[in-house]
Amino acid sequence: MARGGRVVQPVSQKWLTNVAVVRMNKGGARFEIACYKNKVQNWRSKAETDINEVLQIETVFSNVARGLVAPAADLQRVFGTSDHLQACRVILDEGVLQVSDRERAASSESVFKEVARHVAAMTVNPVMREAYAPATIERAMQHDIHFAVHPTRPAKAQALQVIADLQAAGVPIARSKMRIRIRAGKAWKAVKKDLVAAGADVEREEFDAAGGAEATAVVEPGLFRVATELVAAATKNTGSVELIEFHVG
């Protein structure tokens, strides 16, 4: 509406730019909130707990792009309140983050590379007894198993699945192991029995005149904590477990 030669914007419209939109369709109505880019995932992962750092404005829209504010009657009917901030919290937690094709492709590529880095950090080539470079893993993911990124699953969980899939496809790849030094004194024989039963490969043992021992062993990464707890319990916290080398083929 024009007043005195000026164009007046209706109070039901608020224009925002450069936003990440979270949308919820519920009760036959569409609700959208305007958030700062990259903040929605931070909120959902609990890395960000201040909602003011996530929302660009404490307003629920029916269409963010057009600046149309959701009617109070719709908020009351669907959310049981006309309070915009309360409704924003529900939408932020349960709504769907709207992502452009370009953003989706960039995010997928980023996760793909992150998964490859995790795989490279956790594995070795058991034939060459060498660690893999991330670029080599990326090629194997593309050509050997045709890996497709899962948009919400954690990268490390996807990496573990990639390792299993590469092994099933015949790629020479194995979880890297750790070489550890164990000082367990006279309790070593009992500790050794439990570690060997759990899959540890004891490489060397040295005994002193008092019957105490120091040993080195190669273990799966998950056994490092087990070894630490076994030694602590058997020696009443006087023994120790030390990481010597991580990438052991």
PDB file of C-alpha atoms in Angstrom:
ATOM      1  CA  MET A   1       0.000   0.000   0.000  1.00  0.00           C
ATOM      2  CA  ALA A   2       1.315   3.486  -0.903  1.00  0.00           C
ATOM      3  CA  ARG A   3       1.252   6.230   1.714  1.00  0.00           C
ATOM      4  CA  GLY A   4       2.547   9.685   0.899  1.00  0.00           C
ATOM      5  CA  GLY A   5       4.498   8.304  -2.033  1.00  0.00           C
ATOM      6  CA  ARG A   6       6.101   5.523   0.076  1.00  0.00           C
ATOM      7  CA  VAL A   7       5.612   1.798  -0.375  1.00  0.00           C
ATOM      8  CA  VAL A   8       4.763   0.256   2.976  1.00  0.00           C
ATOM      9  CA  GLN A   9       5.630  -3.425   3.533  1.00  0.00           C
ATOM     10  CA  PRO A  10       2.781  -5.398   5.133  1.00  0.00           C
ATOM     11  CA  VAL A  11       3.488  -6.344   8.757  1.00  0.00           C
ATOM     12  CA  SER A  12       2.897  -9.994   7.864  1.00  0.00           C
ATOM     13  CA  GLN A  13       5.966 -10.001   5.593  1.00  0.00           C
ATOM     14  CA  LYS A  14       9.615 -10.105   6.697  1.00  0.00           C
ATOM     15  CA  TRP A  15      12.370 -10.468   4.135  1.00  0.00           C
ATOM     16  CA  LEU A  16      15.498 -12.514   4.906  1.00  0.00           C
ATOM     17  CA  THR A  17      18.477 -13.513   2.780  1.00  0.00           C
ATOM     18  CA  ASN A  18      21.344 -16.038   2.940  1.00  0.00           C
ATOM     19  CA  VAL A  19      19.462 -18.364   5.270  1.00  0.00           C
ATOM     20  CA  ALA A  20      19.166 -22.061   5.955  1.00  0.00           C
ATOM     21  CA  VAL A  21      15.494 -22.997   6.016  1.00  0.00           C
ATOM     22  CA  VAL A  22      14.032 -25.749   8.198  1.00  0.00           C
ATOM     23  CA  ARG A  23      10.544 -26.807   7.122  1.00  0.00           C
ATOM     24  CA  MET A  24       7.749 -28.758   8.758  1.00  0.00           C
ATOM     25  CA  ASN A  25       4.502 -29.741   7.079  1.00  0.00           C
ATOM     26  CA  LYS A  26       1.908 -30.527   9.703  1.00  0.00           C
ATOM     27  CA  GLY A  27      -1.837 -30.229  10.145  1.00  0.00           C
ATOM     28  CA  GLY A  28      -2.307 -29.233   6.527  1.00  0.00           C
ATOM     29  CA  ALA A  29      -0.038 -26.195   6.908  1.00  0.00           C
ATOM     30  CA  ARG A  30       3.578 -25.397   6.115  1.00  0.00           C
ATOM     31  CA  PHE A  31       5.870 -23.898   8.728  1.00  0.00           C
ATOM     32  CA  GLU A  32       9.401 -22.656   8.123  1.00  0.00           C
ATOM     33  CA  ILE A  33      12.099 -21.058  10.255  1.00  0.00           C
ATOM     34  CA  ALA A  34      15.143 -19.076   9.121  1.00  0.00           C
ATOM     35  CA  CYS A  35      18.454 -20.246  10.552  1.00  0.00           C
ATOM     36  CA  TYR A  36      22.107 -19.389  10.123  1.00  0.00           C
ATOM     37  CA  LYS A  37      23.945 -21.668   7.715  1.00  0.00           C
ATOM     38  CA  ASN A  38      25.783 -24.604   9.336  1.00  0.00           C
ATOM     39  CA  LYS A  39      24.088 -23.973  12.698  1.00  0.00           C
ATOM     40  CA  VAL A  40      21.192 -26.433  12.394  1.00  0.00           C
ATOM     41  CA  GLN A  41      23.409 -29.506  12.543  1.00  0.00           C
ATOM     42  CA  ASN A  42      25.367 -27.959  15.411  1.00  0.00           C
ATOM     43  CA  TRP A  43      22.103 -27.574  17.332  1.00  0.00           C
ATOM     44  CA  ARG A  44      21.008 -31.131  16.624  1.00  0.00           C
ATOM     45  CA  SER A  45      24.368 -32.581  17.636  1.00  0.00           C
ATOM     46  CA  LYS A  46      24.278 -30.490  20.849  1.00  0.00           C
ATOM     47  CA  ALA A  47      27.447 -28.631  19.803  1.00  0.00           C
ATOM     48  CA  GLU A  48      25.342 -25.456  19.956  1.00  0.00           C
ATOM     49  CA  THR A  49      22.878 -24.942  22.811  1.00  0.00           C
ATOM     50  CA  ASP A  50      22.033 -21.238  22.417  1.00  0.00           C
ATOM     51  CA  ILE A  51      19.044 -21.047  20.099  1.00  0.00           C
ATOM     52  CA  ASN A  52      19.782 -17.367  19.451  1.00  0.00           C
ATOM     53  CA  GLU A  53      22.968 -18.489  17.688  1.00  0.00           C
ATOM     54  CA  VAL A  54      20.896 -20.715  15.417  1.00  0.00           C
ATOM     55  CA  LEU A  55      17.795 -18.676  14.546  1.00  0.00           C
ATOM     56  CA  GLN A  56      18.127 -15.588  12.401  1.00  0.00           C
ATOM     57  CA  ILE A  57      14.783 -14.421  13.771  1.00  0.00           C
ATOM     58  CA  GLU A  58      12.391 -15.849  16.375  1.00  0.00           C
ATOM     59  CA  THR A  59       9.546 -16.060  13.880  1.00  0.00           C
ATOM     60  CA  VAL A  60       7.709 -18.945  12.247  1.00  0.00           C
ATOM     61  CA  PHE A  61       6.962 -18.418   8.571  1.00  0.00           C
ATOM     62  CA  SER A  62       4.655 -20.108   6.137  1.00  0.00           C
ATOM     63  CA  ASN A  63       7.188 -19.179   3.450  1.00  0.00           C
ATOM     64  CA  VAL A  64      10.611 -17.779   4.350  1.00  0.00           C
ATOM     65  CA  ALA A  65      11.542 -16.901   0.753  1.00  0.00           C
ATOM     66  CA  ARG A  66       8.450 -14.712   0.388  1.00  0.00           C
ATOM     67  CA  GLY A  67       8.657 -13.379   3.934  1.00  0.00           C
ATOM     68  CA  LEU A  68       5.176 -14.642   4.868  1.00  0.00           C
ATOM     69  CA  VAL A  69       4.667 -15.059   8.615  1.00  0.00           C
ATOM     70  CA  ALA A  70       2.634 -18.083   9.740  1.00  0.00           C
ATOM     71  CA  PRO A  71      -0.843 -17.164  11.064  1.00  0.00           C
ATOM     72  CA  ALA A  72      -1.162 -17.278  14.856  1.00  0.00           C
ATOM     73  CA  ALA A  73      -4.258 -19.458  14.477  1.00  0.00           C
ATOM     74  CA  ASP A  74      -2.224 -22.116  12.650  1.00  0.00           C
ATOM     75  CA  LEU A  75       0.461 -22.067  15.344  1.00  0.00           C
ATOM     76  CA  GLN A  76      -2.133 -22.488  18.081  1.00  0.00           C
ATOM     77  CA  ARG A  77      -3.878 -25.309  16.230  1.00  0.00           C
ATOM     78  CA  VAL A  78      -0.753 -27.301  15.359  1.00  0.00           C
ATOM     79  CA  PHE A  79       1.668 -26.538  18.204  1.00  0.00           C
ATOM     80  CA  GLY A  80      -0.787 -25.753  20.976  1.00  0.00           C
ATOM     81  CA  THR A  81       0.702 -22.291  21.392  1.00  0.00           C
ATOM     82  CA  SER A  82       0.922 -19.040  19.490  1.00  0.00           C
ATOM     83  CA  ASP A  83       4.393 -18.399  20.925  1.00  0.00           C
ATOM     84  CA  HIS A  84       6.767 -18.311  17.970  1.00  0.00           C
ATOM     85  CA  LEU A  85       9.893 -19.285  19.923  1.00  0.00           C
ATOM     86  CA  GLN A  86       8.278 -22.435  21.324  1.00  0.00           C
ATOM     87  CA  ALA A  87       7.137 -23.428  17.850  1.00  0.00           C
ATOM     88  CA  CYS A  88      10.615 -22.629  16.479  1.00  0.00           C
ATOM     89  CA  ARG A  89      12.143 -25.152  18.901  1.00  0.00           C
ATOM     90  CA  VAL A  90       9.819 -27.915  17.691  1.00  0.00           C
ATOM     91  CA  ILE A  91      10.503 -27.141  14.042  1.00  0.00           C
ATOM     92  CA  LEU A  92      14.249 -26.915  14.655  1.00  0.00           C
ATOM     93  CA  ASP A  93      14.260 -30.359  16.305  1.00  0.00           C
ATOM     94  CA  GLU A  94      11.822 -32.165  14.041  1.00  0.00           C
ATOM     95  CA  GLY A  95      11.699 -30.269  10.745  1.00  0.00           C
ATOM     96  CA  VAL A  96      13.557 -30.996   7.520  1.00  0.00           C
ATOM     97  CA  LEU A  97      16.553 -28.857   6.602  1.00  0.00           C
ATOM     98  CA  GLN A  98      16.119 -27.581   3.053  1.00  0.00           C
ATOM     99  CA  VAL A  99      19.276 -27.992   1.008  1.00  0.00           C
ATOM    100  CA  SER A 100      19.953 -26.829  -2.549  1.00  0.00           C
ATOM    101  CA  ASP A 101      21.364 -29.239  -5.128  1.00  0.00           C
ATOM    102  CA  ARG A 102      24.704 -27.428  -5.032  1.00  0.00           C
ATOM    103  CA  GLU A 103      24.871 -27.517  -1.227  1.00  0.00           C
ATOM    104  CA  ARG A 104      23.836 -31.172  -1.185  1.00  0.00           C
ATOM    105  CA  ALA A 105      26.582 -32.074  -3.651  1.00  0.00           C
ATOM    106  CA  ALA A 106      29.201 -30.127  -1.695  1.00  0.00           C
ATOM    107  CA  SER A 107      28.121 -31.735   1.583  1.00  0.00           C
ATOM    108  CA  SER A 108      28.144 -35.206   0.046  1.00  0.00           C
ATOM    109  CA  GLU A 109      31.651 -34.694  -1.328  1.00  0.00           C
ATOM    110  CA  SER A 110      32.871 -33.451   2.044  1.00  0.00           C
ATOM    111  CA  VAL A 111      31.439 -36.476   3.878  1.00  0.00           C
ATOM    112  CA  PHE A 112      32.844 -38.812   1.190  1.00  0.00           C
ATOM    113  CA  LYS A 113      36.348 -37.478   1.805  1.00  0.00           C
ATOM    114  CA  GLU A 114      35.886 -37.617   5.578  1.00  0.00           C
ATOM    115  CA  VAL A 115      34.849 -41.278   5.374  1.00  0.00           C
ATOM    116  CA  ALA A 116      37.914 -42.025   3.235  1.00  0.00           C
ATOM    117  CA  ARG A 117      40.177 -40.316   5.805  1.00  0.00           C
ATOM    118  CA  HIS A 118      38.674 -42.431   8.583  1.00  0.00           C
ATOM    119  CA  VAL A 119      39.180 -45.616   6.572  1.00  0.00           C
ATOM    120  CA  ALA A 120      42.787 -44.707   5.781  1.00  0.00           C
ATOM    121  CA  ALA A 121      43.485 -43.959   9.451  1.00  0.00           C
ATOM    122  CA  MET A 122      42.063 -47.292  10.591  1.00  0.00           C
ATOM    123  CA  THR A 123      43.512 -49.697   8.020  1.00  0.00           C
ATOM    124  CA  VAL A 124      46.616 -51.065   6.338  1.00  0.00           C
ATOM    125  CA  ASN A 125      47.391 -53.072   3.232  1.00  0.00           C
ATOM    126  CA  PRO A 126      48.182 -56.484   4.784  1.00  0.00           C
ATOM    127  CA  VAL A 127      50.152 -57.548   1.715  1.00  0.00           C
ATOM    128  CA  MET A 128      52.429 -54.511   1.509  1.00  0.00           C
ATOM    129  CA  ARG A 129      52.185 -53.910   5.290  1.00  0.00           C
ATOM    130  CA  GLU A 130      51.713 -50.212   4.653  1.00  0.00           C
ATOM    131  CA  ALA A 131      49.033 -47.671   5.440  1.00  0.00           C
ATOM    132  CA  TYR A 132      46.744 -46.547   2.646  1.00  0.00           C
ATOM    133  CA  ALA A 133      46.654 -42.958   1.411  1.00  0.00           C
ATOM    134  CA  PRO A 134      43.172 -41.351   1.573  1.00  0.00           C
ATOM    135  CA  ALA A 135      43.227 -40.815  -2.216  1.00  0.00           C
ATOM    136  CA  THR A 136      43.722 -44.558  -2.748  1.00  0.00           C
ATOM    137  CA  ILE A 137      40.783 -45.309  -0.466  1.00  0.00           C
ATOM    138  CA  GLU A 138      38.625 -42.791  -2.344  1.00  0.00           C
ATOM    139  CA  ARG A 139      39.320 -44.553  -5.644  1.00  0.00           C
ATOM    140  CA  ALA A 140      38.482 -47.933  -4.133  1.00  0.00           C
ATOM    141  CA  MET A 141      35.246 -46.536  -2.685  1.00  0.00           C
ATOM    142  CA  GLN A 142      34.268 -45.225  -6.110  1.00  0.00           C
ATOM    143  CA  HIS A 143      35.314 -48.091  -8.338  1.00  0.00           C
ATOM    144  CA  ASP A 144      35.272 -51.229  -6.174  1.00  0.00           C
ATOM    145  CA  ILE A 145      32.152 -50.774  -4.063  1.00  0.00           C
ATOM    146  CA  HIS A 146      30.442 -47.740  -5.664  1.00  0.00           C
ATOM    147  CA  PHE A 147      30.002 -46.155  -2.258  1.00  0.00           C
ATOM    148  CA  ALA A 148      27.146 -43.687  -1.767  1.00  0.00           C
ATOM    149  CA  VAL A 149      27.210 -41.286   1.169  1.00  0.00           C
ATOM    150  CA  HIS A 150      24.456 -41.569   3.778  1.00  0.00           C
ATOM    151  CA  PRO A 151      23.414 -37.970   4.565  1.00  0.00           C
ATOM    152  CA  THR A 152      22.803 -38.401   8.315  1.00  0.00           C
ATOM    153  CA  ARG A 153      24.869 -41.409   9.419  1.00  0.00           C
ATOM    154  CA  PRO A 154      28.142 -40.528  11.223  1.00  0.00           C
ATOM    155  CA  ALA A 155      31.218 -40.653   8.987  1.00  0.00           C
ATOM    156  CA  LYS A 156      33.073 -43.049  11.294  1.00  0.00           C
ATOM    157  CA  ALA A 157      30.177 -45.527  11.249  1.00  0.00           C
ATOM    158  CA  GLN A 158      30.121 -45.330   7.452  1.00  0.00           C
ATOM    159  CA  ALA A 159      33.891 -45.908   7.415  1.00  0.00           C
ATOM    160  CA  LEU A 160      33.517 -49.176   9.323  1.00  0.00           C
ATOM    161  CA  GLN A 161      30.948 -50.341   6.778  1.00  0.00           C
ATOM    162  CA  VAL A 162      33.237 -49.304   3.927  1.00  0.00           C
ATOM    163  CA  ILE A 163      36.045 -51.434   5.377  1.00  0.00           C
ATOM    164  CA  ALA A 164      33.745 -54.462   5.495  1.00  0.00           C
ATOM    165  CA  ASP A 165      32.496 -53.814   1.952  1.00  0.00           C
ATOM    166  CA  LEU A 166      36.031 -53.402   0.573  1.00  0.00           C
ATOM    167  CA  GLN A 167      37.078 -56.671   2.210  1.00  0.00           C
ATOM    168  CA  ALA A 168      34.034 -58.412   0.703  1.00  0.00           C
ATOM    169  CA  ALA A 169      34.981 -57.002  -2.709  1.00  0.00           C
ATOM    170  CA  GLY A 170      38.422 -58.576  -2.463  1.00  0.00           C
ATOM    171  CA  VAL A 171      40.410 -55.417  -1.790  1.00  0.00           C
ATOM    172  CA  PRO A 172      43.484 -56.210   0.367  1.00  0.00           C
ATOM    173  CA  ILE A 173      42.613 -54.179   3.434  1.00  0.00           C
ATOM    174  CA  ALA A 174      42.664 -54.932   7.147  1.00  0.00           C
ATOM    175  CA  ARG A 175      42.177 -53.041  10.389  1.00  0.00           C
ATOM    176  CA  SER A 176      45.507 -51.673  11.551  1.00  0.00           C
ATOM    177  CA  LYS A 177      46.766 -52.921  14.883  1.00  0.00           C
ATOM    178  CA  MET A 178      48.659 -51.396  17.794  1.00  0.00           C
ATOM    179  CA  ARG A 179      51.975 -52.442  19.267  1.00  0.00           C
ATOM    180  CA  ILE A 180      51.890 -51.910  23.021  1.00  0.00           C
ATOM    181  CA  ARG A 181      54.338 -52.253  25.905  1.00  0.00           C
ATOM    182  CA  ILE A 182      52.959 -53.873  29.056  1.00  0.00           C
ATOM    183  CA  ARG A 183      54.476 -53.652  32.512  1.00  0.00           C
ATOM    184  CA  ALA A 184      52.540 -55.942  34.832  1.00  0.00           C
ATOM    185  CA  GLY A 185      55.139 -57.171  37.294  1.00  0.00           C
ATOM    186  CA  LYS A 186      54.411 -60.557  38.828  1.00  0.00           C
ATOM    187  CA  ALA A 187      50.820 -60.390  37.555  1.00  0.00           C
ATOM    188  CA  TRP A 188      51.982 -60.728  33.954  1.00  0.00           C
ATOM    189  CA  LYS A 189      51.157 -64.431  33.548  1.00  0.00           C
ATOM    190  CA  ALA A 190      47.525 -63.866  34.507  1.00  0.00           C
ATOM    191  CA  VAL A 191      47.305 -60.767  32.317  1.00  0.00           C
ATOM    192  CA  LYS A 192      48.929 -62.603  29.402  1.00  0.00           C
ATOM    193  CA  LYS A 193      46.415 -65.448  29.596  1.00  0.00           C
ATOM    194  CA  ASP A 194      43.468 -63.046  29.311  1.00  0.00           C
ATOM    195  CA  LEU A 195      45.066 -60.956  26.554  1.00  0.00           C
ATOM    196  CA  VAL A 196      45.932 -63.973  24.400  1.00  0.00           C
ATOM    197  CA  ALA A 197      42.395 -65.283  24.848  1.00  0.00           C
ATOM    198  CA  ALA A 198      41.131 -61.914  23.606  1.00  0.00           C
ATOM    199  CA  GLY A 199      43.284 -62.124  20.475  1.00  0.00           C
ATOM    200  CA  ALA A 200      46.521 -60.360  21.414  1.00  0.00           C
ATOM    201  CA  ASP A 201      49.797 -61.518  19.821  1.00  0.00           C
ATOM    202  CA  VAL A 202      52.570 -61.402  22.422  1.00  0.00           C
ATOM    203  CA  GLU A 203      55.867 -60.666  20.638  1.00  0.00           C
ATOM    204  CA  ARG A 204      58.384 -60.382  23.475  1.00  0.00           C
ATOM    205  CA  GLU A 205      58.642 -61.055  27.209  1.00  0.00           C
ATOM    206  CA  GLU A 206      61.423 -60.006  29.577  1.00  0.00           C
ATOM    207  CA  PHE A 207      61.516 -61.243  33.169  1.00  0.00           C
ATOM    208  CA  ASP A 208      63.495 -59.730  36.004  1.00  0.00           C
ATOM    209  CA  ALA A 209      65.072 -61.507  38.970  1.00  0.00           C
ATOM    210  CA  ALA A 210      62.011 -60.858  41.120  1.00  0.00           C
ATOM    211  CA  GLY A 211      59.728 -62.607  38.656  1.00  0.00           C
ATOM    212  CA  GLY A 212      58.216 -59.415  37.235  1.00  0.00           C
ATOM    213  CA  ALA A 213      57.796 -58.963  33.506  1.00  0.00           C
ATOM    214  CA  GLU A 214      57.700 -56.407  30.718  1.00  0.00           C
ATOM    215  CA  ALA A 215      56.230 -57.461  27.385  1.00  0.00           C
ATOM    216  CA  THR A 216      55.274 -56.129  23.964  1.00  0.00           C
ATOM    217  CA  ALA A 217      52.192 -57.286  22.133  1.00  0.00           C
ATOM    218  CA  VAL A 218      50.235 -56.495  18.968  1.00  0.00           C
ATOM    219  CA  VAL A 219      46.528 -55.926  19.529  1.00  0.00           C
ATOM    220  CA  GLU A 220      43.410 -54.716  17.747  1.00  0.00           C
ATOM    221  CA  PRO A 221      42.601 -51.079  18.634  1.00  0.00           C
ATOM    222  CA  GLY A 222      39.645 -52.170  20.745  1.00  0.00           C
ATOM    223  CA  LEU A 223      41.937 -54.279  22.962  1.00  0.00           C
ATOM    224  CA  PHE A 224      44.031 -51.332  24.142  1.00  0.00           C
ATOM    225  CA  ARG A 225      41.409 -50.341  26.702  1.00  0.00           C
ATOM    226  CA  VAL A 226      40.907 -53.990  27.692  1.00  0.00           C
ATOM    227  CA  ALA A 227      44.661 -54.381  28.287  1.00  0.00           C
ATOM    228  CA  THR A 228      44.766 -51.197  30.345  1.00  0.00           C
ATOM    229  CA  GLU A 229      41.901 -52.358  32.549  1.00  0.00           C
ATOM    230  CA  LEU A 230      43.366 -55.870  32.963  1.00  0.00           C
ATOM    231  CA  VAL A 231      46.756 -54.535  34.029  1.00  0.00           C
ATOM    232  CA  ALA A 232      45.230 -51.973  36.391  1.00  0.00           C
ATOM    233  CA  ALA A 233      43.106 -54.622  38.084  1.00  0.00           C
ATOM    234  CA  ALA A 234      45.845 -57.255  38.264  1.00  0.00           C
ATOM    235  CA  THR A 235      48.516 -54.886  39.598  1.00  0.00           C
ATOM    236  CA  LYS A 236      46.276 -52.625  41.718  1.00  0.00           C
ATOM    237  CA  ASN A 237      47.164 -49.685  39.464  1.00  0.00           C
ATOM    238  CA  THR A 238      50.915 -50.151  39.754  1.00  0.00           C
ATOM    239  CA  GLY A 239      51.403 -51.522  36.232  1.00  0.00           C
ATOM    240  CA  SER A 240      51.122 -49.706  32.898  1.00  0.00           C
ATOM    241  CA  VAL A 241      50.224 -50.095  29.228  1.00  0.00           C
ATOM    242  CA  GLU A 242      51.969 -47.875  26.695  1.00  0.00           C
ATOM    243  CA  LEU A 243      51.265 -47.370  22.984  1.00  0.00           C
ATOM    244  CA  ILE A 244      54.455 -47.880  20.974  1.00  0.00           C
ATOM    245  CA  GLU A 245      53.175 -47.884  17.397  1.00  0.00           C
ATOM    246  CA  PHE A 246      49.737 -47.515  15.867  1.00  0.00           C
ATOM    247  CA  HIS A 247      49.854 -48.651  12.222  1.00  0.00           C
ATOM    248  CA  VAL A 248      50.960 -52.256  12.488  1.00  0.00           C
ATOM    249  CA  GLY A 249      50.142 -54.500   9.546  1.00  0.00           C
TER     250      GLY A 249
END
